[in-house]
Short mmCIF file of C-alpha atoms and ligand atoms in Angstrom, two decimals:
data_model
loop_
_atom_site.label_atom_id
_atom_site.label_comp_id
_atom_site.label_asym_id
_atom_site.label_seq_id
_atom_site.Cartn_x
_atom_site.Cartn_y
_atom_site.Cartn_z
CA MET A 1 -3.01 26.10 -21.06
CA SER A 2 -1.81 23.00 -22.84
CA GLU A 3 0.26 22.92 -26.01
CA PRO A 4 -1.89 22.27 -29.04
CA SER A 5 -1.29 18.69 -30.09
CA SER A 6 -2.42 16.63 -33.05
CA THR A 7 -1.85 13.38 -31.18
CA PRO A 8 -5.21 11.69 -30.53
CA LEU A 9 -6.40 11.24 -26.96
CA ARG A 10 -6.30 7.64 -25.78
CA LEU A 11 -9.16 6.85 -23.46
CA LEU A 12 -10.06 3.71 -21.58
CA PHE A 13 -13.55 3.27 -20.17
CA ILE A 14 -14.13 0.40 -17.73
CA GLY A 15 -17.61 -0.90 -16.87
CA ASP A 16 -19.07 -1.55 -13.43
CA VAL A 17 -16.39 -3.05 -11.18
CA VAL A 18 -18.11 -5.67 -9.01
CA GLY A 19 -16.75 -6.66 -5.61
CA ARG A 20 -13.40 -8.07 -4.70
CA SER A 21 -12.76 -10.04 -7.88
CA GLY A 22 -13.48 -6.98 -10.03
CA ARG A 23 -11.17 -4.85 -7.90
CA ALA A 24 -8.43 -7.48 -8.10
CA ALA A 25 -8.61 -7.55 -11.92
CA LEU A 26 -8.38 -3.79 -12.03
CA ALA A 27 -5.46 -3.56 -9.61
CA GLU A 28 -3.61 -6.27 -11.50
CA ARG A 29 -4.14 -4.96 -15.03
CA LEU A 30 -4.81 -1.23 -15.09
CA PRO A 31 -1.35 0.10 -14.14
CA GLY A 32 0.28 -1.98 -16.89
CA LEU A 33 -2.34 -1.05 -19.51
CA ARG A 34 -1.98 2.61 -18.65
CA ARG A 35 1.78 2.39 -19.34
CA ALA A 36 1.71 -0.01 -22.31
CA TRP A 37 -0.97 1.90 -24.22
CA ALA A 38 0.17 5.37 -23.06
CA LEU A 39 -3.38 6.13 -21.93
CA ASP A 40 -4.30 9.77 -21.50
CA PHE A 41 -7.49 9.29 -19.53
CA VAL A 42 -9.24 6.44 -17.71
CA VAL A 43 -12.87 6.35 -16.50
CA ILE A 44 -14.10 3.56 -14.23
CA ASN A 45 -17.66 2.89 -13.18
CA GLY A 46 -17.37 1.98 -9.49
CA GLU A 47 -20.98 1.72 -8.33
CA ASN A 48 -20.68 -1.95 -7.34
CA ALA A 49 -17.10 -1.94 -6.10
CA ALA A 50 -17.78 -2.36 -2.37
CA GLY A 51 -19.22 -5.85 -1.87
CA GLY A 52 -21.40 -5.32 -4.95
CA PHE A 53 -23.12 -2.24 -3.52
CA GLY A 54 -21.69 1.27 -3.74
CA ILE A 55 -18.18 2.51 -3.13
CA THR A 56 -16.03 3.50 -0.16
CA GLU A 57 -13.33 6.13 0.17
CA ALA A 58 -10.59 3.48 0.42
CA ILE A 59 -11.77 1.74 -2.77
CA CYS A 60 -12.13 4.93 -4.77
CA GLU A 61 -8.64 6.06 -3.75
CA GLU A 62 -7.33 2.62 -4.77
CA PHE A 63 -8.85 3.09 -8.24
CA LEU A 64 -7.31 6.55 -8.59
CA GLU A 65 -3.92 5.21 -7.54
CA ALA A 66 -4.19 2.31 -10.01
CA GLY A 67 -4.59 4.77 -12.87
CA ALA A 68 -8.18 6.04 -12.98
CA ASP A 69 -8.75 9.75 -13.63
CA CYS A 70 -12.45 9.67 -12.85
CA VAL A 71 -14.80 7.21 -11.11
CA THR A 72 -18.48 7.25 -12.03
CA LEU A 73 -21.44 5.76 -10.18
CA GLY A 74 -25.10 4.92 -10.84
CA ASN A 75 -28.20 3.77 -8.98
CA HIS A 76 -25.97 2.22 -6.28
CA ALA A 77 -24.04 5.50 -5.75
CA PHE A 78 -24.83 5.87 -2.05
CA ASP A 79 -25.32 2.25 -0.95
CA GLN A 80 -22.29 2.81 1.29
CA ARG A 81 -23.30 5.77 3.41
CA GLU A 82 -19.75 7.08 3.79
CA ALA A 83 -19.88 8.02 0.10
CA LEU A 84 -22.41 10.76 1.00
CA ALA A 85 -19.68 12.70 2.80
CA TYR A 86 -16.68 11.49 0.81
CA ILE A 87 -18.07 12.56 -2.57
CA ASP A 88 -18.02 16.21 -1.49
CA ARG A 89 -14.28 15.91 -0.79
CA GLN A 90 -13.37 13.94 -3.93
CA PRO A 91 -14.11 15.83 -7.17
CA ARG A 92 -12.99 12.82 -9.25
CA LEU A 93 -15.94 10.78 -7.97
CA LEU A 94 -19.17 11.54 -9.87
CA ARG A 95 -22.76 10.52 -9.09
CA PRO A 96 -25.63 10.77 -11.59
CA VAL A 97 -26.21 14.35 -12.77
CA ASN A 98 -29.99 13.98 -12.75
CA TYR A 99 -30.31 13.22 -9.04
CA PRO A 100 -32.34 15.81 -7.09
CA PRO A 101 -30.60 19.19 -6.68
CA ALA A 102 -29.71 18.77 -2.98
CA THR A 103 -27.89 15.45 -3.50
CA PRO A 104 -24.25 15.56 -2.33
CA GLY A 105 -21.47 15.58 -4.92
CA ARG A 106 -21.44 16.43 -8.60
CA GLY A 107 -22.70 14.72 -11.74
CA ALA A 108 -20.14 16.24 -14.08
CA GLY A 109 -16.48 17.16 -13.87
CA LEU A 110 -13.94 18.80 -16.14
CA PHE A 111 -10.53 17.17 -15.72
CA VAL A 112 -7.05 17.62 -17.20
CA ALA A 113 -5.71 14.51 -18.95
CA ALA A 114 -2.13 13.27 -19.21
CA ARG A 115 -1.03 15.68 -21.92
CA GLY A 116 -3.13 18.65 -20.86
CA GLN A 117 -6.32 17.80 -22.73
CA ARG A 118 -9.53 18.96 -21.02
CA VAL A 119 -11.96 16.07 -20.54
CA LEU A 120 -15.54 16.53 -19.38
CA VAL A 121 -17.13 13.45 -17.82
CA VAL A 122 -20.86 13.25 -17.11
CA ASN A 123 -22.67 10.43 -15.29
CA VAL A 124 -26.40 10.17 -16.00
CA LEU A 125 -29.14 7.70 -15.02
CA GLY A 126 -31.83 6.42 -17.34
CA ARG A 127 -35.44 6.26 -16.21
CA VAL A 128 -36.94 3.26 -18.00
CA PHE A 129 -37.39 0.42 -15.45
CA MET A 130 -35.46 2.55 -12.95
CA ASP A 131 -36.22 5.23 -10.35
CA GLN A 132 -38.08 8.24 -11.73
CA LEU A 133 -35.40 10.92 -11.67
CA ASP A 134 -35.09 14.18 -13.57
CA ASP A 135 -35.09 13.91 -17.38
CA PRO A 136 -31.65 12.56 -18.42
CA PHE A 137 -31.93 14.14 -21.88
CA ALA A 138 -32.55 17.61 -20.50
CA ALA A 139 -29.80 17.17 -17.90
CA ILE A 140 -27.23 16.13 -20.51
CA ASP A 141 -28.34 18.95 -22.81
CA ARG A 142 -27.65 21.46 -20.03
CA GLU A 143 -24.18 20.04 -19.38
CA LEU A 144 -23.24 20.03 -23.07
CA ASN A 145 -24.48 23.60 -23.55
CA ALA A 146 -22.41 24.70 -20.56
CA CYS A 147 -19.23 23.00 -21.80
CA ARG A 148 -19.01 22.66 -25.57
CA LEU A 149 -16.89 20.09 -27.36
CA GLY A 150 -13.98 21.71 -29.17
CA GLU A 151 -14.35 24.90 -27.13
CA ALA A 152 -14.35 24.33 -23.36
CA ALA A 153 -13.51 20.61 -23.61
CA ASP A 154 -11.22 18.57 -25.86
CA ALA A 155 -13.20 15.40 -25.14
CA ILE A 156 -16.58 14.65 -23.52
CA VAL A 157 -17.42 11.27 -22.05
CA ILE A 158 -20.93 10.35 -20.97
CA ASP A 159 -21.53 7.31 -18.74
CA MET A 160 -25.19 6.51 -19.47
CA HIS A 161 -26.26 4.24 -16.64
CA ALA A 162 -29.51 2.67 -17.76
CA GLU A 163 -31.45 -0.55 -18.08
CA THR A 164 -32.71 -0.40 -21.66
CA THR A 165 -30.72 -0.32 -24.86
CA SER A 166 -33.37 1.90 -26.46
CA GLU A 167 -32.97 4.71 -23.92
CA LYS A 168 -29.18 4.48 -24.24
CA MET A 169 -29.26 4.56 -28.03
CA ALA A 170 -31.72 7.47 -28.08
CA LEU A 171 -29.56 9.50 -25.73
CA ALA A 172 -26.45 8.69 -27.77
CA HIS A 173 -28.03 9.88 -31.02
CA PHE A 174 -29.42 12.92 -29.20
CA VAL A 175 -25.87 14.03 -28.30
CA ASP A 176 -24.01 12.58 -31.31
CA GLY A 177 -21.44 15.11 -32.51
CA ARG A 178 -21.64 17.08 -29.24
CA ALA A 179 -19.94 14.38 -27.15
CA SER A 180 -16.94 12.16 -27.86
CA LEU A 181 -18.24 8.95 -26.29
CA ILE A 182 -21.46 7.62 -24.82
CA ALA A 183 -20.74 4.43 -22.89
CA GLY A 184 -23.62 2.44 -21.47
CA THR A 185 -23.29 0.87 -18.03
CA HIS A 186 -25.54 -0.86 -15.44
CA THR A 187 -26.67 -4.11 -17.14
CA HIS A 188 -23.33 -5.84 -16.37
CA VAL A 189 -23.31 -7.58 -19.75
CA PRO A 190 -21.15 -6.27 -22.64
CA THR A 191 -22.95 -5.63 -25.91
CA ALA A 192 -21.46 -6.24 -29.36
CA ASP A 193 -22.39 -2.86 -30.84
CA ALA A 194 -19.31 -0.69 -30.21
CA GLN A 195 -19.34 1.78 -33.09
CA ILE A 196 -18.83 5.34 -34.24
CA LEU A 197 -22.20 7.05 -34.76
CA GLU A 198 -23.18 9.20 -37.76
CA HIS A 199 -21.81 12.45 -36.36
CA GLY A 200 -18.64 11.03 -34.81
CA ALA A 201 -19.46 10.00 -31.24
CA GLY A 202 -18.26 6.61 -30.05
CA TYR A 203 -20.95 4.39 -28.57
CA ILE A 204 -21.64 1.08 -26.90
CA SER A 205 -24.95 0.05 -25.32
CA ASP A 206 -23.14 -1.56 -22.40
CA ALA A 207 -19.46 -1.78 -21.59
CA GLY A 208 -20.09 -4.87 -19.44
CA MET A 209 -19.08 -5.40 -15.83
CA THR A 210 -15.60 -6.00 -14.52
CA GLY A 211 -16.50 -9.01 -12.43
CA ASP A 212 -16.87 -12.77 -12.34
CA TYR A 213 -19.17 -13.89 -15.19
CA ASP A 214 -19.87 -17.23 -13.50
CA SER A 215 -22.66 -15.41 -11.67
CA VAL A 216 -25.95 -13.59 -12.07
CA ILE A 217 -24.72 -10.12 -13.08
CA GLY A 218 -21.76 -10.45 -10.70
CA MET A 219 -23.56 -12.03 -7.75
CA GLN A 220 -23.26 -15.60 -6.53
CA LYS A 221 -25.94 -17.59 -8.34
CA ALA A 222 -27.92 -19.36 -5.60
CA GLU A 223 -29.68 -16.36 -4.07
CA PRO A 224 -30.84 -14.75 -7.36
CA ILE A 225 -32.16 -18.14 -8.50
CA ARG A 226 -33.92 -18.57 -5.16
CA ARG A 227 -35.54 -15.15 -5.38
CA PHE A 228 -36.79 -15.88 -8.91
CA THR A 229 -38.24 -19.21 -7.91
CA ARG A 230 -39.58 -18.53 -4.40
CA LYS A 231 -41.41 -15.50 -3.05
CA THR A 232 -39.87 -15.59 0.42
CA PRO A 233 -37.04 -13.66 2.08
CA GLY A 234 -33.62 -15.20 1.83
CA ALA A 235 -29.94 -14.35 2.18
CA ARG A 236 -28.01 -11.29 1.06
CA TYR A 237 -26.60 -10.97 -2.41
CA GLU A 238 -22.86 -11.66 -2.33
CA PRO A 239 -20.45 -10.97 -5.21
CA ALA A 240 -19.09 -14.00 -7.03
CA LEU A 241 -15.41 -14.51 -6.30
CA GLY A 242 -14.01 -16.22 -9.40
CA GLU A 243 -11.60 -14.48 -11.77
CA ALA A 244 -13.10 -11.33 -13.24
CA THR A 245 -13.15 -10.27 -16.86
CA LEU A 246 -11.96 -6.68 -17.16
CA CYS A 247 -14.58 -5.20 -19.51
CA GLY A 248 -14.61 -1.86 -21.19
CA LEU A 249 -13.83 0.18 -24.25
CA ALA A 250 -10.65 1.46 -25.86
CA VAL A 251 -11.27 4.76 -27.62
CA GLU A 252 -9.11 7.09 -29.66
CA ILE A 253 -10.39 10.64 -29.88
CA ASP A 254 -9.33 13.23 -32.48
CA ALA A 255 -7.35 16.05 -30.88
CA SER A 256 -8.95 18.87 -32.85
CA THR A 257 -12.60 17.80 -33.27
CA GLY A 258 -13.03 15.78 -30.08
CA LEU A 259 -14.79 13.06 -32.09
CA THR A 260 -14.01 9.34 -31.95
CA GLN A 261 -11.65 7.95 -34.58
CA LYS A 262 -11.28 4.41 -33.31
CA ILE A 263 -13.22 2.28 -30.84
CA ALA A 264 -12.87 -1.31 -29.72
CA PRO A 265 -14.27 -3.46 -26.93
CA LEU A 266 -11.85 -4.61 -24.24
CA ARG A 267 -12.29 -7.96 -22.48
CA LEU A 268 -9.33 -9.33 -20.50
CA GLY A 269 -9.14 -12.37 -18.25
CA GLY A 270 -11.89 -14.52 -16.80
CA ARG A 271 -14.49 -16.46 -18.73
CA LEU A 272 -15.49 -14.20 -21.63
CA SER A 273 -13.93 -14.30 -25.10
CA GLN A 274 -10.91 -12.02 -25.07
CA SER A 275 -10.78 -8.76 -26.97
CA ARG A 276 -7.98 -6.20 -27.17
CA PRO A 277 -7.75 -2.99 -29.23
CA ASP A 278 -5.54 -3.99 -32.18
CA PHE A 279 -4.95 -0.33 -33.02
CA TRP A 280 -2.87 0.05 -29.87
CA GLU A 281 -1.00 -3.23 -30.43
CA PRO A 282 0.25 -3.09 -34.03
CA GLU A 283 2.84 -5.76 -33.35
CA ALA A 284 0.31 -8.29 -32.03
CA PRO A 285 -0.31 -11.28 -34.30
CA ALA A 286 -3.54 -11.16 -36.32
CA GLN A 287 -6.35 -13.25 -34.85
FE1 LIG B 1 -23.73 -1.84 -11.81
FE1 LIG B 2 -26.49 0.14 -11.78
#
């Protein structure tokens, strides 16, 4: 197995990549960030990568080539039907763990990071204002009991794909100390609560989308406005095509405990205020 190392694990988590503009931001920035920050592991939520709905084989492979180690999904996991077959061939693509038992693919994967660290990633769906799936708390509990932090895994990342901040926070506190990071996804809006919880897990309610923020959660504005104001059928949702903001989290994880030592929001490009992890850029001027 890997050499024991005291160097912390550097992890980047990127929120829902939406459509072409999100993919362009990722392709442009991720390879450079991976090198510049010497990242050990990168997780990308790709549930909206293909025209806003689901993911294709070509797009997932593009993410892996750009520097992702694992691509997670959510309620849009199988909007592109080809993903139903592809996911069984691509162990780095994860769908929610609390889907029914016969669903193709896996909800959790144990991967080897850049310097040999073992990283467990679990994708789970919330149930409040969403489809009624199996209990996400029980599902996560099972995964964490089967692969314990500090024993079978050096780091554990949970992508909690859910609508409400309360369900995300409750799940995070439920697993605090047993997982390294609980990153919320799905709402497509970054929250300002990135923090280290009481027992050492990193947390954010939502990492935000990687997409064009001149939009309604990544989609061109006219059709969502129309649907809110008129109760008649209209056009398809289409992703907005302006410059995306790459949104996510920079996380440093202790090599021996698997707990989070440092956490910072990442927002690069596009319309949102910019945020970079100063702990990976000591030479950058203070802001
Ligand atoms: Fe999404
Ligand atoms: Fe979603």
